[in-house]
DNA sequence: CTGAAAGCGCTAACAA
DNA sequence: TTGTTAGCGCTTTCAG
């Protein structure tokens, strides 16, 4: 690891000059010729700044704290972390990840992250729900991921459930289904109403009737299969929009029992169907993916914009692709929304 | 954040004395009475060391680099990361996580981790396979996770496939299955032979015959369902050990078509069956979990023992539970193995 | 325009 | 037994 001192010696200037140049704070302070020389030797020696040493003076580490509450165990976590990492990496940041299961160790983990000088926090939950931001986080740049700040004071990234419901239903409509069922979830979840709303809207738009009796809410276990079986017999729908893959399973099971082939006799769209379906039913499968990766990605961009209060100037000169502005709005088809303080205020 | 300087001033001693005491390097170097005073004020002021400043002198950061190659997108990643975090947290370390998709950015990510002064690396792959350790990692403490070092020079944590196969088969035997099929995988995978070996061994031990015709290898797509259907008709097994959840699906589908109820008419044991099955088939479900969490956990312990070359003395005095020694062997039922340099040499 | 000097929080020789 | 000093790699006045 070559240091500034080495660059300085090799160029025959002082460390402070090197510091100025390498931080682009020359410009009328260092003679252009010298500056060029410095940059040259820096490049030649492969100089890279030591972020830890720098942070000692600046108290900026370019490290982001990623706190997940129990989510790491779910298959979702990976996507969020991955998205966050990609964004962070692009912007010249690193992710210090930490997991808290209960509330007991949360405070301790946060304290530790602070000691390591993180510039801000990503606070990720299992699935979109109302959340109280822990006090120790209050005066730090912070973005919630897949969670809604109860007080509306912090930015958050959330799935756009209405869009998800709309999209799923639209696909069934486009597949010429005439009778489209919604296999929902009986547990109260934030997602539920949005999905149903999207379902409704898509039907309306297509001039199809909204029929209460095609909507069932099934629990996570127990009589769930029976409920779906009843629906099969009662209404014989040819299209099924399923809240998640567990619900999709009941449809598949019923179809199999009747010798119906999914993708030929009935159409199924599930939200976030996992490996099983993806690997086995490739051709017939239609899945609306929950935007985990994207939530991680956009949350991180937002956080960095909060921290820097401006467009990023790449720390990595070799990155050639121009970055979109930090606050760029999320593409609509991504199925998630950025809720920030302003828009919260407007609601 | 209170600093050593403050503690020193408040106690009326010098910083170096404080440093000695707070690092437990007093003992014959600082008068016990003074040492006590120092500890007292430190506690009173809630002093916590600044690991970044410390690292500037010691070049030890207590940060571990976690490199995952493409795994973060799979549902497995979360478990590994979670296990690694838990272990790290217990031992007073932090995880700096990074993802590489191809090989292009891998070098860059590793370089960045080095700049941040990580003490060692965890190198995680998608699923156990032979791996060439990237050159930049060669002279660092390193543990492979869910991967096998081709040269046998580095420690690694790997699933114990034989044990997994044995365990799965044993459960079917215990459920009084008389004819147990193995639905394997036609792609060549390290896991395959171990699983089959375990299957064999369990049958042998129970005095049951090993019957080639009960073993099928199905591909990931296409004619897979048909292969399983053939097996159903040909042999009517009453027990099924499935390589993974995709394979389990084919069994469920066939069962459903014949009106057979899994858990009553036939028994199924899958490896690493995910949410779908877990949520919908709770009572009938038997799953052998792949030890992702554990691999992350034990890999991290091993890495720290490599770094410190000794038992850990907790950085966090408040942690009361005594930690097991770093090199403690992994409990057998955990289904993974630690391969370290010594044992590799023995093979 | 450039360099010397101080200091971020901490550790480690070396004196006293 | 304790304090002084130097320095890790970097930023940032402040003189020159």
XYZ file of C-alpha atoms (C1' of nucleotides) in Angstrom:
726
model
C 0.000 0.000 0.000
C 1.732 3.153 -1.132
C 1.159 6.206 0.994
C 0.931 9.904 0.293
C 4.322 10.349 1.833
C 5.842 8.074 -0.767
C 4.120 9.885 -3.586
C 5.385 13.157 -2.143
C 8.971 11.971 -1.876
C 9.035 10.492 -5.343
C 7.650 13.680 -6.819
C 9.833 15.915 -4.730
C 7.007 17.873 -3.136
C 5.398 17.908 0.288
C 2.596 15.733 1.533
C 0.232 18.635 1.782
C 0.649 19.399 -1.880
C -0.079 15.824 -2.726
C -3.130 15.887 -0.513
C -4.448 18.995 -2.232
C -3.927 17.587 -5.686
C -5.277 14.142 -5.019
C -8.408 15.582 -3.492
C -8.954 17.904 -6.428
C -8.466 20.883 -4.170
C -5.704 22.313 -6.308
C -7.047 24.763 -8.904
C -5.311 28.040 -8.280
C -3.470 26.596 -5.284
C -1.008 24.292 -7.003
C 0.856 24.992 -10.212
C -0.764 22.858 -12.926
C 2.553 21.378 -13.964
C 3.281 20.148 -10.450
C -0.229 18.861 -10.071
C 0.202 16.817 -13.212
C 3.437 15.345 -11.912
C 1.796 14.398 -8.655
C -1.084 12.713 -10.389
C 1.362 10.873 -12.592
C 3.454 9.404 -9.793
C 0.326 8.621 -7.806
C -0.938 6.613 -10.732
C 2.432 5.051 -11.355
C 2.758 3.870 -7.777
C -0.844 2.752 -7.736
C -1.657 5.039 -4.842
C -5.012 4.496 -3.166
C -6.087 6.563 -0.196
C -6.389 4.885 3.175
C -10.002 5.577 4.117
C -9.435 4.794 7.776
C -6.650 7.297 8.192
C -8.664 9.844 6.301
C -11.652 9.286 8.511
C -9.608 10.144 11.554
C -9.470 13.725 10.351
C -12.708 14.023 8.449
C -14.914 11.681 10.441
C -16.307 10.417 7.191
C -15.630 6.751 6.549
C -17.631 6.028 3.406
C -19.006 3.105 5.349
C -22.741 2.506 5.558
C -24.311 0.542 8.381
C -26.805 -2.039 7.217
C -29.059 -3.190 10.022
C -31.445 -6.024 9.367
C -33.903 -7.191 11.903
C -34.241 -10.900 11.594
C -34.468 -10.691 7.853
C -31.199 -12.346 7.067
C -32.777 -15.727 7.610
C -35.422 -15.229 4.951
C -34.744 -15.845 1.311
C -35.395 -12.164 0.729
C -32.466 -10.770 2.615
C -29.922 -11.696 0.024
C -31.596 -9.607 -2.625
C -31.769 -6.511 -0.490
C -28.168 -6.805 0.626
C -27.055 -7.472 -2.909
C -28.806 -4.377 -4.212
C -27.401 -2.285 -1.418
C -23.912 -3.588 -2.076
C -24.098 -2.887 -5.764
C -25.228 0.674 -5.215
C -22.694 1.232 -2.468
C -19.885 -0.169 -4.543
C -20.806 2.082 -7.462
C -20.763 5.115 -5.238
C -17.528 4.233 -3.512
C -19.044 3.092 -0.241
C -18.818 -0.081 1.787
C -21.464 -1.932 3.743
C -20.986 -2.969 7.343
C -23.777 -5.457 7.877
C -25.258 -6.361 11.189
C -28.171 -8.458 12.305
C -30.434 -8.050 15.276
C -32.960 -10.646 16.204
C -34.758 -9.124 19.100
C -34.434 -5.676 20.514
C -31.936 -6.655 23.142
C -28.793 -6.490 21.111
C -30.015 -3.863 18.695
C -28.719 -0.984 20.760
C -25.378 -2.672 21.146
C -25.018 -3.352 17.455
C -25.915 0.216 16.629
C -23.371 1.486 19.117
C -20.726 -0.688 17.539
C -21.553 0.577 14.086
C -21.207 4.109 15.387
C -17.808 3.355 16.833
C -16.771 2.219 13.411
C -17.831 5.619 12.203
C -20.527 4.731 9.701
C -21.794 7.728 7.763
C -25.406 6.596 7.835
C -27.770 3.695 8.295
C -29.933 1.393 6.248
C -32.604 -0.129 8.431
C -34.195 -3.183 6.856
C -37.238 -5.099 8.030
C -38.752 -8.401 7.068
C -41.588 -7.048 5.032
C -43.201 -3.709 4.779
C -44.619 -2.761 8.136
C -44.884 0.223 10.401
C -41.719 0.686 12.324
C -40.409 2.812 15.147
C -36.927 3.986 14.417
C -34.636 3.211 17.374
C -33.563 6.347 19.217
C -29.812 5.930 18.674
C -30.479 6.255 14.949
C -32.422 9.489 15.199
C -29.682 11.952 14.429
C -28.044 10.004 11.625
C -28.767 9.902 7.924
C -31.163 7.003 7.653
C -33.295 5.182 5.125
C -35.776 2.438 5.958
C -35.914 -0.542 3.647
C -39.146 -2.459 3.183
C -40.615 -0.670 6.160
C -42.670 2.410 6.843
C -41.620 4.978 9.405
C -44.532 5.429 11.710
C -43.743 9.064 12.349
C -43.136 9.857 8.704
C -39.877 11.626 9.487
C -37.502 9.313 7.682
C -37.168 8.246 4.111
C -38.116 4.727 3.215
C -38.273 2.382 0.273
C -41.367 0.286 -0.015
C -42.830 -2.139 -2.499
C -45.526 -0.610 -4.656
C -48.169 -3.155 -3.841
C -50.838 -1.615 -6.019
C -48.560 -1.786 -9.011
C -47.720 -5.374 -8.166
C -51.390 -6.324 -7.980
C -52.139 -4.450 -11.158
C -49.265 -6.037 -13.009
C -50.127 -9.559 -11.923
C -53.752 -9.188 -12.889
C -52.888 -7.535 -16.172
C -50.819 -10.530 -17.164
C -53.752 -12.833 -16.595
C -55.978 -10.553 -18.591
C -53.450 -10.513 -21.398
C -53.439 -14.301 -21.300
C -57.151 -14.111 -22.124
C -58.402 -15.393 -18.799
C -62.108 -14.822 -18.453
C -62.530 -15.489 -14.770
C -59.721 -14.292 -12.574
C -59.502 -15.231 -8.919
C -57.464 -13.534 -6.231
C -56.030 -15.896 -3.673
C -55.159 -13.529 -0.881
C -53.950 -13.701 2.614
C -56.122 -13.765 5.691
C -53.473 -12.341 7.977
C -53.592 -8.559 8.100
C -50.705 -7.276 6.046
C -49.923 -3.894 4.626
C -49.468 -5.501 1.238
C -52.933 -6.957 1.078
C -55.030 -3.883 0.400
C -52.651 -2.561 -2.226
C -52.632 -5.830 -4.090
C -56.405 -6.022 -4.070
C -56.658 -2.450 -5.225
C -54.352 -3.192 -8.151
C -56.370 -6.281 -8.982
C -59.535 -4.237 -9.013
C -58.054 -1.498 -11.096
C -56.749 -3.853 -13.747
C -60.103 -5.558 -14.072
C -61.894 -2.237 -14.292
C -59.556 -1.003 -16.953
C -60.208 -4.117 -18.998
C -63.944 -3.718 -18.617
C -64.197 -6.878 -16.550
C -66.478 -7.112 -13.526
C -65.087 -7.204 -10.021
C -66.651 -10.212 -8.407
C -66.392 -10.583 -4.645
C -66.835 -14.312 -4.803
C -63.655 -14.696 -6.808
C -61.681 -13.207 -3.959
C -60.648 -15.534 -1.162
C -58.401 -14.923 1.794
C -56.634 -18.010 2.991
C -54.619 -18.409 6.155
C -51.067 -19.635 6.246
C -52.015 -23.142 7.197
C -54.789 -25.461 8.113
C -57.950 -25.078 6.057
C -56.190 -23.158 3.339
C -56.172 -25.962 0.820
C -59.854 -26.615 1.350
C -60.722 -22.972 0.767
C -58.988 -23.028 -2.580
C -60.569 -26.357 -3.461
C -63.970 -24.855 -2.767
C -63.195 -21.953 -5.044
C -62.118 -24.351 -7.770
C -65.400 -26.198 -7.573
C -67.643 -23.209 -7.033
C -66.365 -20.970 -9.790
C -63.852 -22.836 -11.926
C -61.690 -19.763 -12.531
C -59.212 -19.963 -15.374
C -56.828 -17.404 -13.934
C -55.329 -17.167 -10.467
C -53.494 -14.246 -8.939
C -51.782 -15.566 -5.825
C -50.579 -13.455 -2.932
C -47.407 -15.521 -2.618
C -45.929 -18.850 -3.474
C -47.538 -20.655 -0.594
C -50.909 -19.667 -2.059
C -49.771 -20.627 -5.501
C -49.050 -24.069 -4.173
C -52.677 -24.681 -3.289
C -53.666 -23.827 -6.816
C -51.045 -26.142 -8.262
C -52.147 -28.962 -5.987
C -55.773 -28.553 -6.996
C -54.877 -28.373 -10.636
C -52.800 -31.524 -10.408
C -55.630 -33.413 -8.751
C -57.956 -32.494 -11.584
C -55.445 -33.258 -14.286
C -55.322 -29.627 -15.281
C -52.033 -28.367 -16.581
C -50.939 -24.983 -15.409
C -50.035 -22.870 -18.397
C -52.497 -24.706 -20.633
C -55.758 -25.192 -18.813
C -55.368 -22.571 -16.132
C -53.041 -19.609 -15.717
C -51.351 -18.735 -12.489
C -49.472 -15.604 -11.549
C -47.753 -15.619 -8.204
C -45.859 -12.923 -6.430
C -42.313 -13.836 -5.570
C -42.457 -17.529 -6.413
C -39.227 -19.092 -5.428
C -36.823 -21.632 -6.721
C -39.155 -24.575 -6.765
C -41.509 -23.059 -9.236
C -38.812 -21.322 -11.160
C -36.853 -24.499 -11.693
C -39.663 -26.897 -12.350
C -42.275 -24.880 -14.169
C -40.161 -22.522 -16.192
C -42.337 -22.389 -19.300
C -45.703 -22.072 -17.623
C -44.511 -19.899 -14.822
C -45.444 -16.304 -14.416
C -44.077 -14.508 -11.452
C -44.131 -10.939 -10.322
C -40.922 -10.480 -8.433
C -40.876 -8.521 -5.237
C -38.316 -5.779 -5.768
C -35.877 -6.754 -3.058
C -32.759 -6.028 -5.009
C -34.157 -2.723 -6.161
C -35.201 -1.677 -2.695
C -31.691 -2.258 -1.451
C -30.296 -0.457 -4.426
C -32.440 2.654 -4.291
C -32.370 2.885 -0.542
C -28.612 3.072 -0.702
C -28.597 5.735 -3.388
C -31.020 7.758 -1.322
C -28.936 7.346 1.791
C -25.794 8.479 0.038
C -27.588 11.513 -1.323
C -28.690 12.288 2.223
C -25.128 11.974 3.445
C -23.482 13.955 0.715
C -26.277 16.358 0.046
C -25.252 16.419 -3.582
C -24.401 14.424 -6.681
C -21.647 11.908 -6.153
C -18.245 12.468 -7.690
C -16.956 9.031 -8.206
C -14.232 7.944 -5.887
C -13.239 5.373 -8.454
C -11.801 7.073 -11.521
C -11.873 3.822 -13.465
C -15.634 3.700 -13.349
C -16.484 5.043 -16.744
C -20.237 4.786 -16.946
C -21.797 8.062 -15.826
C -23.956 7.536 -12.803
C -27.538 8.657 -12.742
C -28.195 11.410 -10.228
C -28.579 10.130 -6.725
C -32.147 11.252 -6.427
C -33.235 9.883 -9.782
C -36.748 8.625 -9.556
C -37.214 4.896 -9.572
C -38.327 3.477 -12.901
C -42.041 2.711 -12.702
C -41.792 -0.928 -13.670
C -39.490 -1.586 -10.738
C -42.445 -1.998 -8.404
C -41.190 0.050 -5.521
C -41.536 3.579 -4.280
C -39.272 5.994 -2.530
C -41.069 7.740 0.264
C -39.067 10.668 1.499
C -39.739 13.355 4.004
C -41.168 15.771 1.461
C -43.641 13.380 -0.049
C -44.659 12.217 3.373
C -45.399 15.783 4.307
C -47.562 16.132 1.228
C -49.749 13.177 1.989
C -17.695 9.530 22.010
C -15.315 9.944 24.883
C -11.640 9.556 24.116
C -8.673 8.216 25.997
C -7.430 11.731 26.427
C -10.549 12.657 28.336
C -10.278 9.611 30.542
C -6.649 10.506 31.188
C -7.422 14.098 32.122
C -10.301 13.180 34.380
C -8.181 10.614 36.175
C -5.123 12.841 36.309
C -2.804 10.453 34.497
C -1.302 10.297 31.053
C -2.825 8.776 27.975
C -0.275 6.024 27.816
C -1.191 4.863 31.284
C -4.803 4.758 30.253
C -3.892 2.843 27.139
C -1.954 0.290 29.144
C -4.721 -0.225 31.632
C -7.570 -0.365 29.169
C -5.735 -2.935 27.098
C -4.995 -5.064 30.134
C -1.288 -4.515 29.671
C -0.833 -3.163 33.167
C 0.123 -5.920 35.623
C 3.387 -4.915 37.105
C 3.522 -1.790 34.949
C 0.818 0.323 36.544
C 0.064 0.607 40.234
C -3.128 -1.369 40.887
C -4.767 1.564 42.646
C -4.262 3.822 39.650
C -5.397 1.133 37.298
C -8.611 0.827 39.259
C -9.204 4.558 39.060
C -8.654 4.528 35.344
C -11.072 1.693 34.830
C -13.582 3.471 36.977
C -13.548 6.751 35.073
C -13.500 4.901 31.797
C -16.642 3.138 32.817
C -18.178 6.279 34.212
C -17.606 8.206 31.009
C -18.729 5.251 28.967
C -15.446 5.091 27.161
C -15.312 2.849 24.120
C -12.176 2.528 22.034
C -12.153 3.907 18.533
C -11.254 0.879 16.459
C -10.290 2.941 13.430
C -7.776 5.038 15.288
C -6.421 1.948 16.916
C -6.018 0.223 13.597
C -3.834 3.029 12.351
C -1.165 1.894 14.772
C -1.817 -1.793 14.995
C -3.066 -2.488 11.486
C -5.682 -4.709 13.032
C -9.222 -3.550 12.427
C -11.319 -6.390 13.780
C -13.097 -6.228 10.462
C -13.619 -9.344 8.385
C -14.117 -9.200 4.643
C -16.998 -11.339 3.435
C -16.808 -12.000 -0.277
C -19.668 -13.783 -1.942
C -19.620 -14.734 -5.540
C -23.086 -14.352 -6.900
C -24.551 -16.072 -3.905
C -26.322 -13.104 -2.464
C -29.118 -13.576 -4.961
C -29.910 -17.085 -3.804
C -32.082 -17.789 -0.825
C -29.075 -19.384 0.808
C -26.936 -16.323 1.138
C -28.882 -14.859 4.001
C -28.256 -17.857 6.190
C -24.534 -17.837 5.639
C -24.231 -14.122 6.233
C -26.386 -14.362 9.319
C -24.251 -17.116 10.792
C -21.097 -15.222 10.015
C -22.494 -12.074 11.604
C -23.516 -13.851 14.743
C -20.118 -15.408 15.208
C -18.331 -12.183 14.349
C -20.465 -10.189 16.716
C -19.790 -12.628 19.541
C -16.063 -12.387 18.973
C -16.014 -8.622 18.691
C -15.595 -8.454 14.931
C -17.518 -6.761 12.152
C -18.360 -7.944 8.673
C -17.664 -5.892 5.602
C -19.695 -7.633 2.921
C -19.054 -7.458 -0.749
C -20.481 -9.163 -3.778
C -18.830 -10.098 -7.029
C -20.771 -11.428 -9.935
C -18.121 -12.243 -12.458
C -14.416 -12.139 -12.073
C -14.076 -8.669 -13.476
C -14.798 -6.708 -10.356
C -13.571 -9.299 -7.916
C -10.040 -7.949 -7.876
C -11.315 -4.458 -7.361
C -13.562 -5.437 -4.483
C -10.750 -7.334 -2.823
C -8.468 -4.351 -3.192
C -11.072 -2.139 -1.586
C -11.487 -4.510 1.313
C -7.759 -4.451 1.812
C -7.738 -0.672 1.868
C -10.253 -0.865 4.645
C -7.766 -3.025 6.456
C -9.719 -6.230 6.928
C -7.927 -8.761 9.090
C -8.980 -11.722 6.958
C -11.413 -13.008 4.396
C -14.413 -15.244 4.171
C -14.831 -16.445 0.612
C -18.289 -17.839 -0.045
C -19.527 -19.662 -3.093
C -22.956 -20.692 -4.310
C -22.695 -24.318 -3.417
C -19.845 -26.564 -2.622
C -17.497 -26.721 -5.582
C -13.814 -26.710 -6.326
C -12.489 -23.224 -6.270
C -9.310 -21.407 -7.122
C -8.561 -18.834 -4.497
C -7.890 -15.453 -6.162
C -4.247 -14.445 -5.942
C -4.802 -11.224 -3.976
C -6.170 -13.365 -1.165
C -3.207 -15.686 -0.959
C -1.308 -14.074 1.863
C -4.262 -13.306 4.094
C -6.042 -15.403 6.683
C -8.801 -17.016 4.693
C -11.601 -19.514 5.053
C -13.702 -20.812 2.182
C -17.409 -21.194 2.805
C -19.384 -23.849 0.972
C -16.476 -24.376 -1.371
C -13.434 -26.606 -1.619
C -9.979 -25.216 -2.205
C -8.563 -27.017 -5.192
C -5.020 -26.809 -3.874
C -5.959 -27.863 -0.367
C -3.981 -25.034 1.142
C -6.809 -23.154 2.755
C -9.372 -24.019 5.335
C -12.928 -24.474 4.231
C -16.344 -25.261 5.596
C -18.405 -27.673 3.582
C -21.708 -29.435 3.971
C -21.345 -33.023 5.072
C -23.263 -34.532 2.188
C -22.903 -38.091 3.336
C -24.387 -37.234 6.682
C -27.203 -35.379 4.948
C -27.997 -38.364 2.752
C -27.776 -40.708 5.698
C -30.014 -38.548 7.835
C -32.651 -38.132 5.149
C -32.791 -41.834 4.414
C -32.801 -42.720 8.081
C -35.912 -40.664 8.607
C -37.730 -42.546 5.890
C -36.625 -45.819 7.377
C -37.830 -44.707 10.779
C -41.170 -43.846 9.175
C -41.406 -47.509 8.199
C -41.025 -47.026 4.487
C -40.371 -50.295 2.741
C -39.314 -49.044 -0.633
C -37.226 -45.934 -0.615
C -36.382 -44.069 -3.783
C -33.637 -41.548 -4.305
C -34.569 -38.742 -6.650
C -31.184 -37.347 -7.524
C -29.739 -34.818 -9.819
C -28.400 -35.521 -13.266
C -26.057 -32.553 -13.297
C -22.657 -33.411 -11.908
C -22.436 -31.949 -8.451
C -20.070 -32.557 -5.602
C -23.059 -33.140 -3.378
C -24.451 -36.000 -5.417
C -22.028 -38.779 -4.581
C -22.025 -37.996 -0.888
C -25.777 -38.035 -0.703
C -25.978 -41.339 -2.516
C -23.314 -42.785 -0.261
C -25.295 -41.747 2.801
C -28.449 -43.220 1.301
C -26.649 -46.475 0.718
C -25.136 -46.588 4.133
C -28.446 -45.997 5.890
C -30.128 -48.757 3.925
C -27.283 -51.133 4.642
C -27.380 -50.357 8.308
C -31.106 -51.122 8.387
C -30.585 -54.367 6.536
C -32.475 -53.110 3.503
C -31.316 -53.870 -0.005
C -29.796 -51.212 -2.195
C -31.751 -51.322 -5.434
C -30.329 -49.484 -8.448
C -33.730 -49.159 -10.025
C -34.982 -47.037 -7.148
C -32.335 -44.444 -7.901
C -33.126 -41.916 -10.576
C -31.225 -38.865 -11.671
C -33.421 -36.161 -13.064
C -32.300 -33.011 -14.833
C -33.339 -29.561 -13.782
C -36.037 -29.269 -16.378
C -37.700 -30.882 -19.329
C -38.296 -34.627 -18.988
C -37.823 -34.530 -15.227
C -41.477 -34.914 -14.361
C -41.828 -37.855 -16.721
C -38.863 -39.633 -15.161
C -40.430 -39.401 -11.750
C -43.804 -40.456 -13.094
C -42.181 -43.544 -14.578
C -40.632 -44.376 -11.254
C -44.007 -44.000 -9.574
C -45.574 -46.464 -11.957
C -42.686 -48.867 -12.186
C -41.934 -49.297 -8.515
C -44.552 -47.522 -6.444
C -42.080 -46.505 -3.743
C -43.543 -45.390 -0.452
C -40.593 -43.226 0.516
C -38.796 -40.555 -1.429
C -35.492 -38.926 -0.640
C -35.231 -35.879 -2.875
C -32.025 -34.120 -3.783
C -33.678 -30.730 -3.424
C -37.016 -29.002 -3.408
C -37.321 -28.916 -7.165
C -37.129 -32.712 -7.147
C -39.561 -32.884 -4.270
C -42.006 -30.953 -6.378
C -42.173 -33.698 -8.984
C -43.042 -36.171 -6.296
C -45.744 -33.947 -4.889
C -47.196 -33.395 -8.327
C -47.329 -37.125 -9.021
C -48.824 -37.826 -5.644
C -51.504 -35.212 -6.152
C -52.440 -36.675 -9.523
C -52.949 -40.087 -7.970
C -54.860 -38.798 -4.996
C -52.069 -39.827 -2.670
C -51.524 -37.687 0.364
C -47.982 -36.953 1.308
C -47.450 -37.825 4.937
C -50.113 -40.507 4.832
C -49.734 -42.566 1.711
C -46.194 -41.707 0.846
C -43.342 -40.098 2.769
C -41.082 -37.473 1.342
C -37.861 -36.102 2.707
C -36.315 -33.231 0.821
C -33.090 -31.401 1.368
C -33.496 -27.725 1.949
C -37.158 -27.404 1.060
C -38.064 -23.809 1.125
C -40.862 -21.631 2.255
C -43.527 -23.063 0.029
C -43.356 -26.489 1.491
C -42.657 -25.282 4.969
C -45.708 -23.058 5.019
C -48.158 -25.294 3.267
C -47.221 -28.768 4.334
C -46.048 -28.220 7.861
C -47.336 -31.439 9.393
C -46.315 -33.819 6.622
C -43.109 -32.083 5.816
C -39.729 -33.544 6.536
C -36.790 -31.505 5.532
C -33.095 -31.853 6.053
C -31.783 -28.338 6.195
C -28.582 -27.433 4.478
C -26.376 -25.940 7.178
C -25.982 -22.471 5.732
C -26.142 -20.620 8.992
C -23.748 -23.035 10.586
C -21.272 -22.827 7.767
C -21.163 -19.065 8.106
C -20.863 -19.387 11.846
C -18.066 -21.928 11.993
C -16.181 -20.439 9.112
C -16.014 -17.186 11.000
C -14.837 -18.794 14.205
C -12.146 -20.588 12.274
C -11.091 -17.412 10.539
C -10.797 -15.545 13.796
C -8.737 -18.329 15.292
C -6.468 -18.103 12.264
C -6.151 -14.365 12.752
C -5.562 -14.402 16.453
C -3.758 -17.684 16.684
C -5.332 -18.206 20.082
C -8.476 -18.253 22.147
C -10.458 -15.051 21.964
C -10.578 -12.740 24.924
C -13.856 -11.022 24.563
C -13.701 -7.445 23.484
C -17.086 -6.962 25.034
C -16.842 -7.326 28.774
C -20.643 -7.340 29.073
C -20.877 -10.646 27.255
C -21.259 -13.026 30.132
C -21.678 -16.410 28.521
C -18.292 -18.101 28.214
C -17.464 -18.761 24.606
C -16.458 -22.170 23.398
C -12.865 -22.342 22.193
C -12.458 -21.039 18.681
C -11.359 -24.332 17.265
C -14.067 -26.374 18.909
C -15.208 -29.110 16.605
C -18.544 -28.712 14.956
C -21.350 -30.703 16.562
C -22.002 -33.776 14.430
C -25.675 -33.166 13.845
C -24.879 -29.843 12.254
C -24.213 -31.479 8.918
C -21.088 -29.641 7.972
C -17.378 -30.241 8.224
C -14.402 -28.042 8.793
C -11.598 -28.923 6.452
C -8.406 -27.290 7.560
C -4.888 -27.500 6.312
C -3.906 -30.299 8.672
C -6.784 -32.586 7.846
C -6.285 -31.905 4.170
C -2.681 -32.958 4.517
C -3.789 -36.201 6.136
C -6.046 -37.225 3.313
C 1.860 28.712 -5.135
C 4.085 25.520 -1.631
C 5.652 23.536 2.770
C 5.885 23.184 7.788
C 3.250 21.985 11.593
C -0.533 20.474 14.216
C -3.676 17.036 15.248
C -7.566 13.131 14.584
C -7.312 8.707 18.708
C -4.491 5.444 19.689
C -0.092 2.398 20.658
C 4.633 1.558 21.827
C 9.496 2.682 22.577
C 12.093 4.937 25.535
C 13.203 7.888 29.444
C 12.717 9.288 33.841
C 5.747 2.755 38.027
C 4.739 6.599 35.040
C 5.104 10.239 31.452
C 7.215 11.890 27.171
C 7.755 11.281 22.556
C 7.036 9.690 18.070
C 4.242 8.211 14.560
C 0.270 5.331 11.902
C -1.810 8.177 6.962
C -4.256 11.780 6.231
C -6.373 16.812 6.199
C -6.021 21.543 7.139
C -4.649 25.843 8.890
C -1.067 29.085 8.592
C 3.373 31.044 7.191
C 6.454 31.938 3.794
